PDB file of C-alpha atoms in Angstrom:
ATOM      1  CA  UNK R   1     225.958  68.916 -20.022  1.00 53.00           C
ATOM      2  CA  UNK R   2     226.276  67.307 -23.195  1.00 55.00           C
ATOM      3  CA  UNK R   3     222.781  65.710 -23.345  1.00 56.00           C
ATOM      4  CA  UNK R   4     221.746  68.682 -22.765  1.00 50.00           C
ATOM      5  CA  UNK R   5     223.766  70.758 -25.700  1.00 50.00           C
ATOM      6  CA  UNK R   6     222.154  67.530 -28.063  1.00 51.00           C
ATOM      7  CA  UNK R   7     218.595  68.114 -26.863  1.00 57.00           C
ATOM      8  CA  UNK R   8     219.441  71.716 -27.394  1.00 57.00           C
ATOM      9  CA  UNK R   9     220.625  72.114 -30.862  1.00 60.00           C
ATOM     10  CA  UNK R  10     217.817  69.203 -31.694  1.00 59.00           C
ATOM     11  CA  UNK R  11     215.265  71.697 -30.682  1.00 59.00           C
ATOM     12  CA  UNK R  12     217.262  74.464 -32.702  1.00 57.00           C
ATOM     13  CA  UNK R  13     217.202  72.304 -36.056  1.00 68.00           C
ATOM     14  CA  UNK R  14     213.847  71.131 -35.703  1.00 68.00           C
ATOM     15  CA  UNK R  15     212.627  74.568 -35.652  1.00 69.00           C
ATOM     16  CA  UNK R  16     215.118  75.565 -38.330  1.00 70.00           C
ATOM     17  CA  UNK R  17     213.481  72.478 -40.438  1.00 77.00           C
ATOM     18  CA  UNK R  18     209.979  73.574 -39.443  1.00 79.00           C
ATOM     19  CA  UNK R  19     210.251  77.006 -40.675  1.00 78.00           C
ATOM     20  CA  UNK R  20     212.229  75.880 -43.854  1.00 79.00           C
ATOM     21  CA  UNK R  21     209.167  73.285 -44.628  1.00 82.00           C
ATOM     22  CA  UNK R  22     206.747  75.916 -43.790  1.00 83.00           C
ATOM     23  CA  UNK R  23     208.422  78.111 -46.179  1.00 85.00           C
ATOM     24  CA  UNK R  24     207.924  75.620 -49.088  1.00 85.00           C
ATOM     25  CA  UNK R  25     204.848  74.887 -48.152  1.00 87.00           C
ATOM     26  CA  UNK R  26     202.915  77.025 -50.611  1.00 88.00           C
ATOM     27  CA  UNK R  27     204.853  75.711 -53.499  1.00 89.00           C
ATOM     28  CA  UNK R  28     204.610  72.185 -52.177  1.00 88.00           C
ATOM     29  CA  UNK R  29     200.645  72.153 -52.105  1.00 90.00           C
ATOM     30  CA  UNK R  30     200.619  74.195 -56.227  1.00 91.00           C
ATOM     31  CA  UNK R  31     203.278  71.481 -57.091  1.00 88.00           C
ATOM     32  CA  UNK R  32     201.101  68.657 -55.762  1.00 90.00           C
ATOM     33  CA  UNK R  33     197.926  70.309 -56.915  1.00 90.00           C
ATOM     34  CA  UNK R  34     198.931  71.063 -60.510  1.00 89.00           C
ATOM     35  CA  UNK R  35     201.847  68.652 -61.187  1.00 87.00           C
ATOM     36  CA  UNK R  36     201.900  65.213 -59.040  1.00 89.00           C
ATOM     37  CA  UNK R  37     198.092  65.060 -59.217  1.00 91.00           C
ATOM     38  CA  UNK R  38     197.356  65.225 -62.213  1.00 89.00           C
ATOM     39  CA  UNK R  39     200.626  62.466 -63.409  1.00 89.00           C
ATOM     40  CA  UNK R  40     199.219  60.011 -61.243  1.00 91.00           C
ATOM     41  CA  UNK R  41     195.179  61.072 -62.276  1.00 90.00           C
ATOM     42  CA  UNK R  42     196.390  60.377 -66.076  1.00 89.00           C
ATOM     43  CA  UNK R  43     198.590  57.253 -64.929  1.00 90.00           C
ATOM     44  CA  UNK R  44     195.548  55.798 -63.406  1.00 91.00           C
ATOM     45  CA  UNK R  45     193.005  56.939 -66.398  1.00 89.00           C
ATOM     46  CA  UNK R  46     195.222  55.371 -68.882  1.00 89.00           C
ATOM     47  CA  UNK R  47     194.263  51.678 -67.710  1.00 90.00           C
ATOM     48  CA  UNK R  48     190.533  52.648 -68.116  1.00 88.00           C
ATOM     49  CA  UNK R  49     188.691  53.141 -71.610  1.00 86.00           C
ATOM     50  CA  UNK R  50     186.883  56.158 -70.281  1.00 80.00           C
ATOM     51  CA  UNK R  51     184.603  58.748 -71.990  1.00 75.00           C
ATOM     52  CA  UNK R  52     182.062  61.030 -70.880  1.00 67.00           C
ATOM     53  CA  UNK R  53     179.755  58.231 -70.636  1.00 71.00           C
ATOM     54  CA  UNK R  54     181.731  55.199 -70.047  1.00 74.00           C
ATOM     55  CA  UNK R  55     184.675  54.220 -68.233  1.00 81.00           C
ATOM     56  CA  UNK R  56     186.113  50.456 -68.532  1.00 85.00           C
ATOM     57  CA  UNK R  57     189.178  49.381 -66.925  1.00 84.00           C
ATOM     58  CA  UNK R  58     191.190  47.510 -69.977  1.00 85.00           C
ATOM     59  CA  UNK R  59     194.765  47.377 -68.483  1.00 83.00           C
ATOM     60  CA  UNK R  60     197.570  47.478 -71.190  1.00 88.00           C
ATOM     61  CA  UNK R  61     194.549  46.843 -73.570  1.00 89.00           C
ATOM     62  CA  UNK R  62     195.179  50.472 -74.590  1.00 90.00           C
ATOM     63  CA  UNK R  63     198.863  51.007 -74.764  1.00 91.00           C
ATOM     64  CA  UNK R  64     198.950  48.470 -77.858  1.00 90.00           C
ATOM     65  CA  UNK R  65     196.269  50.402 -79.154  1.00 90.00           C
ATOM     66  CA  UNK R  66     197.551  53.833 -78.744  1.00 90.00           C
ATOM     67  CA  UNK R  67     201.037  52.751 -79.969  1.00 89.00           C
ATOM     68  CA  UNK R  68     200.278  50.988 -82.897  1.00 92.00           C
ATOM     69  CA  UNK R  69     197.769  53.533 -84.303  1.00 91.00           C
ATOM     70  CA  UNK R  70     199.114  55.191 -87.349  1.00 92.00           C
ATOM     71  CA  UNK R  71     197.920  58.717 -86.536  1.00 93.00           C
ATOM     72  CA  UNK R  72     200.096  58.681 -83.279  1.00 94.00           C
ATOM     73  CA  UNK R  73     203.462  56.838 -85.100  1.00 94.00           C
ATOM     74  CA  UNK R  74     202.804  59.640 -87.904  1.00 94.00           C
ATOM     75  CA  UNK R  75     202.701  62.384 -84.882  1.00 94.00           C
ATOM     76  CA  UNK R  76     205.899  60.994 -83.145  1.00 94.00           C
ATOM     77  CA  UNK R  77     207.462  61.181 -86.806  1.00 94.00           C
ATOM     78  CA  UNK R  78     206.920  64.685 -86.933  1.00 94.00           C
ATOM     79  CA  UNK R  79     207.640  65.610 -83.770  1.00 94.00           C
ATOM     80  CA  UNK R  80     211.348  63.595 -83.624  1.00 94.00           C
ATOM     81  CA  UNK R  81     211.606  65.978 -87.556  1.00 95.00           C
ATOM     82  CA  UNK R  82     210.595  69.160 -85.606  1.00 93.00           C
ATOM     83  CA  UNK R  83     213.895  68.323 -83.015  1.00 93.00           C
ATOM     84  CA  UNK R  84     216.078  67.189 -85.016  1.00 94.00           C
ATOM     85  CA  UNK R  85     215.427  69.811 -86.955  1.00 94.00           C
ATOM     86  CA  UNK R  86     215.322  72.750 -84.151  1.00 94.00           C
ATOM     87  CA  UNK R  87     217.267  71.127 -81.738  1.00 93.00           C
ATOM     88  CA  UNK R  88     221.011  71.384 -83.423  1.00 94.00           C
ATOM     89  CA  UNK R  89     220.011  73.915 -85.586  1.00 95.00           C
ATOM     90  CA  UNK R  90     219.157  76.879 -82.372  1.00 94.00           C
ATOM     91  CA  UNK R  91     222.222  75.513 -81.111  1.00 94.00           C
ATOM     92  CA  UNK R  92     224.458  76.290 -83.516  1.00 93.00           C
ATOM     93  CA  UNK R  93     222.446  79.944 -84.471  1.00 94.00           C
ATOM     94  CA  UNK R  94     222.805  80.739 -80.697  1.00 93.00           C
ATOM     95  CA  UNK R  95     226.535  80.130 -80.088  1.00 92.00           C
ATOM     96  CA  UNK R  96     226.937  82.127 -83.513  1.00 90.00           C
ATOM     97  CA  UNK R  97     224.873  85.352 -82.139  1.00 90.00           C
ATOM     98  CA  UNK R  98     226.536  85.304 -78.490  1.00 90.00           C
ATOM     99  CA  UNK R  99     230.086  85.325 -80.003  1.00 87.00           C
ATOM    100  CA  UNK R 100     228.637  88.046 -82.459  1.00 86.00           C
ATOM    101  CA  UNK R 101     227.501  90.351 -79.627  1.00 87.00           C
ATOM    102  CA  UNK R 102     229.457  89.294 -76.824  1.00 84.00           C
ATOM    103  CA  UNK R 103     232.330  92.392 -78.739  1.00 76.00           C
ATOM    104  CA  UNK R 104     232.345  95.466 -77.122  1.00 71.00           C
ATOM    105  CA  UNK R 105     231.401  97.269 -80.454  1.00 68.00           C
ATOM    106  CA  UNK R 106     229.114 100.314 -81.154  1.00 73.00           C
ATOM    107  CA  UNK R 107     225.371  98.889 -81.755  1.00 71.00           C
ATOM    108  CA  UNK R 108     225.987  96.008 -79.817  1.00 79.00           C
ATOM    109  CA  UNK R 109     223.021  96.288 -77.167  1.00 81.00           C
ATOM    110  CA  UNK R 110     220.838  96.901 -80.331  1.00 84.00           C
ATOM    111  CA  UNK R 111     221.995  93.858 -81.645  1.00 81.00           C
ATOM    112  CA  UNK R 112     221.587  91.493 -78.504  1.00 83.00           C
ATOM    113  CA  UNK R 113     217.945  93.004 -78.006  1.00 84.00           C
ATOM    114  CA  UNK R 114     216.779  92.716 -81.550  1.00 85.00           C
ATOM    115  CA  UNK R 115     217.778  89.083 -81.655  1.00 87.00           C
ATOM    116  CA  UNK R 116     216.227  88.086 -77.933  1.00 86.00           C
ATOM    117  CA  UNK R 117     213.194  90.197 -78.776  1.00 88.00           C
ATOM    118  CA  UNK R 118     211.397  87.332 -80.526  1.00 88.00           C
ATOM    119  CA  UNK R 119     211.319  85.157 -77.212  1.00 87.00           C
ATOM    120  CA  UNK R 120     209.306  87.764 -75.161  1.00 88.00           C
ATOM    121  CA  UNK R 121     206.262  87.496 -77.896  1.00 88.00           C
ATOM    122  CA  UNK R 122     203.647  85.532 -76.857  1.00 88.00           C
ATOM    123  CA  UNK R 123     203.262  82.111 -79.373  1.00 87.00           C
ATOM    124  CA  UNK R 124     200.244  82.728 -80.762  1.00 87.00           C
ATOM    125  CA  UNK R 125     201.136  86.303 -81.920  1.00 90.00           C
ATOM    126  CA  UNK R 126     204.490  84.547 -83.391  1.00 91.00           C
ATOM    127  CA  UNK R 127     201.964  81.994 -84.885  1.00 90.00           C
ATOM    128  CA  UNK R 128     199.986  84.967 -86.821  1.00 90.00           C
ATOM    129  CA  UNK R 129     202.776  86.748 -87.728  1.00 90.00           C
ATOM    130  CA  UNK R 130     204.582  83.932 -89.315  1.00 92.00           C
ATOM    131  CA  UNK R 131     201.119  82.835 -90.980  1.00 90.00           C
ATOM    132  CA  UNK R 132     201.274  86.045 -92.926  1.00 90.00           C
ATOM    133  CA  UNK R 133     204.652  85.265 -93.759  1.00 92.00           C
ATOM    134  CA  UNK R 134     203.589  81.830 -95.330  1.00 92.00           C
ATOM    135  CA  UNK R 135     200.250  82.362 -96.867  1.00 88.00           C
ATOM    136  CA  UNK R 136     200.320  81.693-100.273  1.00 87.00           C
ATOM    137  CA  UNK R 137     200.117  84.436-103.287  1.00 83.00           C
ATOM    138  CA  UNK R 138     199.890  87.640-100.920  1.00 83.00           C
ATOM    139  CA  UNK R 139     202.067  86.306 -97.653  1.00 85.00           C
ATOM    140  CA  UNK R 140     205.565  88.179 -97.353  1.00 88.00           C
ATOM    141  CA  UNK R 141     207.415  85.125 -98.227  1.00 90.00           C
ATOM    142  CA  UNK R 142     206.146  84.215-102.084  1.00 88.00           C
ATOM    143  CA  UNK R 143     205.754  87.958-102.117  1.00 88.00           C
ATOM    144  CA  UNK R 144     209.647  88.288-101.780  1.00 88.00           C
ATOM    145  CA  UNK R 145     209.979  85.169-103.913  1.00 87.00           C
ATOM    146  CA  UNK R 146     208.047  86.198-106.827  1.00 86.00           C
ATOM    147  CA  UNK R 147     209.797  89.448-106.796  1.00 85.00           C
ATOM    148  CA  UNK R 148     213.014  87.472-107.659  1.00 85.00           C
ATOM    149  CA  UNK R 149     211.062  85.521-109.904  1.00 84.00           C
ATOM    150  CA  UNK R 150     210.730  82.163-108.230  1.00 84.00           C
ATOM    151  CA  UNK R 151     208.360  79.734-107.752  1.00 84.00           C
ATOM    152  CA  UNK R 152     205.571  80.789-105.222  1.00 83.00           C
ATOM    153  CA  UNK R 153     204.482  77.625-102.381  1.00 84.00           C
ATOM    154  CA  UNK R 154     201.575  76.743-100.287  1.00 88.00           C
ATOM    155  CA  UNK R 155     203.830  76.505 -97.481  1.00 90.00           C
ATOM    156  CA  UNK R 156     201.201  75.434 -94.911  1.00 90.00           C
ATOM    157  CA  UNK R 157     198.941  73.574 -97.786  1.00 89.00           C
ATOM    158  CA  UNK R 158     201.728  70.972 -98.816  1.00 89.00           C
ATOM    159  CA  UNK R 159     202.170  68.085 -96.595  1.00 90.00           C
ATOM    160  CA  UNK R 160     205.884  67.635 -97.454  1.00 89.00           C
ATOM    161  CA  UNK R 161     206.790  71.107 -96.487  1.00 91.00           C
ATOM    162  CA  UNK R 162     204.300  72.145 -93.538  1.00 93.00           C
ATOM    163  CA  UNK R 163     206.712  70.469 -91.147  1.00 93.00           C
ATOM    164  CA  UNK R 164     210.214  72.500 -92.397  1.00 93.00           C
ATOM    165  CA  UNK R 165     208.144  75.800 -92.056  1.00 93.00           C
ATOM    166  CA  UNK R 166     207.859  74.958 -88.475  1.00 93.00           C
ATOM    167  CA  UNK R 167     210.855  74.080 -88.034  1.00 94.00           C
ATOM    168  CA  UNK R 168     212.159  77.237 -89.371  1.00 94.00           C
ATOM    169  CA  UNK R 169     209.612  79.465 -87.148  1.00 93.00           C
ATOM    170  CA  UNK R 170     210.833  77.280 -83.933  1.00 93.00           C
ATOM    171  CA  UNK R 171     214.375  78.279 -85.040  1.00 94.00           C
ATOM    172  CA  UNK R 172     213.401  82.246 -85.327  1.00 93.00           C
ATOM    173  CA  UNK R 173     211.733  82.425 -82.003  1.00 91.00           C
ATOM    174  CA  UNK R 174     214.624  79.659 -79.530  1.00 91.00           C
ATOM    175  CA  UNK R 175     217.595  80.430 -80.963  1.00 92.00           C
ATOM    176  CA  UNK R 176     217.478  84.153 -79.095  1.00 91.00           C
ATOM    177  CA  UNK R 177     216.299  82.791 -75.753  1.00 92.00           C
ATOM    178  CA  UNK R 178     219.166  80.546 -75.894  1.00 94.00           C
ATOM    179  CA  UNK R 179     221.930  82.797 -77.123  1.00 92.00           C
ATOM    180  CA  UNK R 180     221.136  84.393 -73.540  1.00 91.00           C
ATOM    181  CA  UNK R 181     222.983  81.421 -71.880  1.00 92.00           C
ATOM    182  CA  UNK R 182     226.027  81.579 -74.399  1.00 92.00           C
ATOM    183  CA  UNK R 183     226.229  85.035 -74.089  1.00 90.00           C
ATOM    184  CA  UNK R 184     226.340  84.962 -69.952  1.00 88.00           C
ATOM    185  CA  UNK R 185     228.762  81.935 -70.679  1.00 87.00           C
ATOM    186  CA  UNK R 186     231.451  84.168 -72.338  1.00 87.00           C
ATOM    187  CA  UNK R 187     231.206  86.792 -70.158  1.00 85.00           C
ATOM    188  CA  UNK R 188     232.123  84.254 -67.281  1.00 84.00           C
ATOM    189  CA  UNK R 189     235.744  83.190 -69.248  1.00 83.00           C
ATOM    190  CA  UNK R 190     239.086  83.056 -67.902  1.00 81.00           C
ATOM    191  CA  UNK R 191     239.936  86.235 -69.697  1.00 82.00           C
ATOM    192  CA  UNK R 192     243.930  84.920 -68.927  1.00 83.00           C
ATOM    193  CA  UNK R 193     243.101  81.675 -71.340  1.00 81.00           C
ATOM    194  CA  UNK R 194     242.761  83.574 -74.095  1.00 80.00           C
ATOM    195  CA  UNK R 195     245.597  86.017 -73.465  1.00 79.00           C
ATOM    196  CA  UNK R 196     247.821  83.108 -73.682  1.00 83.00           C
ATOM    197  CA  UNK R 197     246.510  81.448 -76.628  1.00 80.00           C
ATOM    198  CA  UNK R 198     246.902  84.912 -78.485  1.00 79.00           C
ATOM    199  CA  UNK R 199     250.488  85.312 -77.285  1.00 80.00           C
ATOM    200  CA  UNK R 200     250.865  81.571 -78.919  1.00 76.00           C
ATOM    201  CA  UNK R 201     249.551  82.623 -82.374  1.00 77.00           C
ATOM    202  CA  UNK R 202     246.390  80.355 -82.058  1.00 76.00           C
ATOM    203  CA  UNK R 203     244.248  81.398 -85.073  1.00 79.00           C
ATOM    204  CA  UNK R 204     239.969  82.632 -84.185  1.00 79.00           C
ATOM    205  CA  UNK R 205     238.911  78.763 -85.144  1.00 83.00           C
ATOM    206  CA  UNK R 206     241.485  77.373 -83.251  1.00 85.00           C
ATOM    207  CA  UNK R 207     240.392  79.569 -79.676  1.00 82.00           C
ATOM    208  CA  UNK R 208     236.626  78.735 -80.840  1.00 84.00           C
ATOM    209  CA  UNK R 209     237.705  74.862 -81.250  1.00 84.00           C
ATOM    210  CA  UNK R 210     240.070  74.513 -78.419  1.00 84.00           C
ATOM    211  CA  UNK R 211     238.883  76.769 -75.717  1.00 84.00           C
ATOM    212  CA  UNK R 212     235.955  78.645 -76.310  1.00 85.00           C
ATOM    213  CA  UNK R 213     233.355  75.641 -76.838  1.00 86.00           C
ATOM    214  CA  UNK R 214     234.990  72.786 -74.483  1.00 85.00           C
ATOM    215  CA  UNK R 215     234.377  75.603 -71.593  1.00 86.00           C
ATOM    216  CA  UNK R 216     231.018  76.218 -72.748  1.00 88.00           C
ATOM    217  CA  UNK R 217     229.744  72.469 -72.346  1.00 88.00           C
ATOM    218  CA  UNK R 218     227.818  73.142 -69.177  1.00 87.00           C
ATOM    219  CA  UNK R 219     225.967  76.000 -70.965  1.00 89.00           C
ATOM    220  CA  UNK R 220     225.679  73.225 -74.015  1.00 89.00           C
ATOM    221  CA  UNK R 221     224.141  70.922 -71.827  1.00 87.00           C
ATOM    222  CA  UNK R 222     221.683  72.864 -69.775  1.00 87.00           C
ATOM    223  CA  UNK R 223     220.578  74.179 -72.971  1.00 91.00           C
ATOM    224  CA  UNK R 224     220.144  71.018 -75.383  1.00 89.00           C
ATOM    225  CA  UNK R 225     218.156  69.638 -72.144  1.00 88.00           C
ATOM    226  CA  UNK R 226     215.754  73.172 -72.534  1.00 90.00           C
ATOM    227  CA  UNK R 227     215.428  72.606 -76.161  1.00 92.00           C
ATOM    228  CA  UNK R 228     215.233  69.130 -76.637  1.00 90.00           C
ATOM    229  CA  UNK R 229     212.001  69.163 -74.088  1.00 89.00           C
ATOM    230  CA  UNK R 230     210.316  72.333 -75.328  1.00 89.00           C
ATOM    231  CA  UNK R 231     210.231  70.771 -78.736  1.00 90.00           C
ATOM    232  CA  UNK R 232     207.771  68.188 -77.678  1.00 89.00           C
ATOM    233  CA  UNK R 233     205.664  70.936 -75.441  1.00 86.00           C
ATOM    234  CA  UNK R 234     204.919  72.757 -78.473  1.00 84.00           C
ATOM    235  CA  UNK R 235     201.135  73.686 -79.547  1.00 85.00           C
ATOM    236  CA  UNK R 236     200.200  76.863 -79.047  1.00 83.00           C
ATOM    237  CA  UNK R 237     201.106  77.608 -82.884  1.00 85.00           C
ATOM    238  CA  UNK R 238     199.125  74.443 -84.443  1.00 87.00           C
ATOM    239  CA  UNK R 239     195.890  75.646 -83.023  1.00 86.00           C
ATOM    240  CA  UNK R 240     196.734  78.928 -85.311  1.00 88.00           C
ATOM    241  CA  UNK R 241     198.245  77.778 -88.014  1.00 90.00           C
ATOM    242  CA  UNK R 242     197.426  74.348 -89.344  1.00 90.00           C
ATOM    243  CA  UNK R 243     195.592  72.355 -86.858  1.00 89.00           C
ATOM    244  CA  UNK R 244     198.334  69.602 -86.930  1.00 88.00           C
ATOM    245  CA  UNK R 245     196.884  69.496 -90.996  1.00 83.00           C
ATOM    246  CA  UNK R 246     197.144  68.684 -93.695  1.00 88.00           C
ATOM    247  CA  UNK R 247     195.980  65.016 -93.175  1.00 89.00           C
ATOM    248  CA  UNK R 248     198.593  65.448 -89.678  1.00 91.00           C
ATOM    249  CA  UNK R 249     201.575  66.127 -91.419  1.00 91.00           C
ATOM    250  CA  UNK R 250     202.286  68.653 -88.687  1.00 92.00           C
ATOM    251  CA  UNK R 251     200.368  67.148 -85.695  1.00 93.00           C
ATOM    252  CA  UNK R 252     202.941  66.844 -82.579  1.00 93.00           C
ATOM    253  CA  UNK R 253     202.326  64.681 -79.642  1.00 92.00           C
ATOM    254  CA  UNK R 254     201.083  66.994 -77.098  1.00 91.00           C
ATOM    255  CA  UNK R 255     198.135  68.904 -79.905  1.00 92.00           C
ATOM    256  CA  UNK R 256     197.191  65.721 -80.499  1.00 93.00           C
ATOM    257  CA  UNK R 257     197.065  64.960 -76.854  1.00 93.00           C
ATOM    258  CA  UNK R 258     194.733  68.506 -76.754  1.00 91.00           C
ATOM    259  CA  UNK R 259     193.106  67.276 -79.671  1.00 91.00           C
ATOM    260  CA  UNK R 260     192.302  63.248 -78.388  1.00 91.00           C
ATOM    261  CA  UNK R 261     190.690  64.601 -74.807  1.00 89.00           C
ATOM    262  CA  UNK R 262     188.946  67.933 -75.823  1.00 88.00           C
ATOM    263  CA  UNK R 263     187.900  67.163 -79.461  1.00 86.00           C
ATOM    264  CA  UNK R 264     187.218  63.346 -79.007  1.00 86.00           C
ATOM    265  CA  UNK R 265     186.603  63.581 -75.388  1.00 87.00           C
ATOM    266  CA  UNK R 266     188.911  60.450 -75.157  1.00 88.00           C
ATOM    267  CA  UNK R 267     190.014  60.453 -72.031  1.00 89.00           C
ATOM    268  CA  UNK R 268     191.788  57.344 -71.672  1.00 89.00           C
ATOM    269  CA  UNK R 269     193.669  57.668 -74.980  1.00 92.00           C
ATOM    270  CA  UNK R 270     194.743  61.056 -74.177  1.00 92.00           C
ATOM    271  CA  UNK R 271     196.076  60.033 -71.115  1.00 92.00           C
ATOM    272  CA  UNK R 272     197.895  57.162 -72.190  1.00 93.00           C
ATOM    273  CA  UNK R 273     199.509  59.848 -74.527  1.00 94.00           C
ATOM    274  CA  UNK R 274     200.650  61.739 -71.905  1.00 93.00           C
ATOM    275  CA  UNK R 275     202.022  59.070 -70.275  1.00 93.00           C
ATOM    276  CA  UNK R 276     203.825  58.154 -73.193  1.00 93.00           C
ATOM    277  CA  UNK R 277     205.015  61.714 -73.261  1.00 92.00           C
ATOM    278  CA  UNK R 278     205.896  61.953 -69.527  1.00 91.00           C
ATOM    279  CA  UNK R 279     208.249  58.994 -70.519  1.00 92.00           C
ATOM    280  CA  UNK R 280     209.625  60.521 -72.782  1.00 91.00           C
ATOM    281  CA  UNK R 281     210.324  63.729 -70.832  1.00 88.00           C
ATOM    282  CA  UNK R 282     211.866  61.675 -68.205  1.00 88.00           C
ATOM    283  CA  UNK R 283     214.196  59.589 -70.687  1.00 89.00           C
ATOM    284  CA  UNK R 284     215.981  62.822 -72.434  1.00 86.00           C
ATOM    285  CA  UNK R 285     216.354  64.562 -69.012  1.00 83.00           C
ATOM    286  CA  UNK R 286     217.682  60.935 -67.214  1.00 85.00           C
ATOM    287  CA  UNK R 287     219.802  60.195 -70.611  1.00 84.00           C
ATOM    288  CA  UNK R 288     221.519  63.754 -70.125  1.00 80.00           C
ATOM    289  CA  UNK R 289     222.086  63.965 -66.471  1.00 77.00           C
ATOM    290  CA  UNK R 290     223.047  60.416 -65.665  1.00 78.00           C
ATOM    291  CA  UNK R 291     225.178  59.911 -69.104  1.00 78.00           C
ATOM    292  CA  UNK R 292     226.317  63.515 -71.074  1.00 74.00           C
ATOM    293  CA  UNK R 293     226.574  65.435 -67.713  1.00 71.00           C
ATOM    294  CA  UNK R 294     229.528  63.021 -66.523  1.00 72.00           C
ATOM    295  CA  UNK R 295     231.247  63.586 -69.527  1.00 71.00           C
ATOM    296  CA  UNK R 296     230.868  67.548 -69.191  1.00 69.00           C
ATOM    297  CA  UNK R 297     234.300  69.385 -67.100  1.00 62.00           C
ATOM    298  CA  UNK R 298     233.264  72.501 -65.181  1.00 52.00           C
TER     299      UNK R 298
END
């Protein structure tokens, strides 16, 4: 009786696991096709100098080449700027706006849609809008500065600024999405927490300090890990804007990864890019889960 309940319930779970699998099947095959494919395609490429016309397997031959290449240390430069200066920056603007709106006060749902409206707009319309805002002379920005008569900028033109003008459009467009995440964060709290810290006197600082952002450090985390690796997937607005110029003082990693394979038709550079960038990837999200997430309390 019993080897029969085992053969039983084996033939119950292996139809249980054959459905499941056939259920994930479809996502399996577009995951493999568009995802694990292509990383091992671009893993294997990157040994190879390879062209159109030629392809010569060179090893590690490459990787020195790639990684000591000024263009590419210039574009890594600029693209650990653009993070540092988006990454913290969002952060900060998005726990600001979900406290802001997470009152019950008249105008409220105005105020949460008018600040997450800039993350349903496509990039490239972002892209134009903001290059209206920065063109020099007639652009809404020295516009607005000239009318409080102060000095007017190429914004886009100057090598030392091109980069903080991205920065500050990356800012305009993230910090919304992410306020999302605060915002459904707050809603979640122990409401009795901060009934008790009120009956103690505790000042607004003190509840943000004490209560409100040590509970929020899951939210934190899930959404430094979001912005940390969308800020080195950006380049939908260089192909608008500046074309990683002038002289690639706003290239990023993965335009010129666009720009080495499809302008250059380098094929084996480009994919020794994007293994370098795969790496990358893989360190942030390995650093966070393995090292910040233990020392995160839900």
């Amino acid at each position: 009786m019993r080897q029969l309940a085992l053969q039983t319930r084996r033939k119950i779970n292996w139809k249980e696991n054959a459905f499941a699998y056939a259920l994930l099947l479809p996502s399996l095959v577009l995951l493999g096709l568009f995802t694990f494919y292509p990383t091992i395609k671009s893993v294997y490429l990157s040994f190879f100098q390879s062209t159109l016309s030629v392809k010569k397997f060179v090893g590690f031959e490459q990787y020195g080449q790639v990684l000591q290449d000024e263009v590419f240390i210039k574009v890594m430069k600029n693209n650990l700027l653009l993070s540092a200066g988006t990454v913290p920056t969002s952060l900060i603007l998005a726990i600001y706006l979900a406290v802001l709106v997470n009152n019950k006060l008249k105008g409220t749902s105005i105020l949460r849609a008018a600040f997450f409206y800039p993350t349903i707009i496509p990039m490239i319309a972002i892209a134009n809008i903001w290059l209206f805002i920065y063109t020099p002379d007639y652009g809404l920005l020295d516009k607005f500065l000239g009318f409080l008569g102060l000095p007017v900028h190429n914004w886009l033109g100057d090598p030392h600024w091109v980069i903080f003008s991205m920065i500050v459009m990356v800012v305009w467009k993230e910090a919304g999405f992410f306020m999302i995440f605060y915002l459904a964060g707050l809603q979640n709290m122990p409401k009795e927490v901060y009934e008790a810290a009120e009956i103690e006197g505790a000042g607004s600082w003190q509840v943000f300090r004490k209560i409100t952002f040590p509970l929020l450090m899951p939210t934190t985390l899930f959404v430094l890990i979001i912005a940390i690796t969308n800020s080195f997937k950006l380049v939908d607005h260089l192909y608008i804007m500046t074309k990683g110029g002038p002289d690639n003082a706003s290239n990023l990693l993965l335009y010129h990864i666009y720009e080495t394979a499809f302008s250059f038709w380098d094929m084996g550079r480009a994919s020794v890019l994007t293994v370098v960038l795969l790496v990358i990837l893989l360190a942030i999200s390995i650093f966070n889960y393995a090292y910040l997430d233990k020392r995160v309390h839900y």
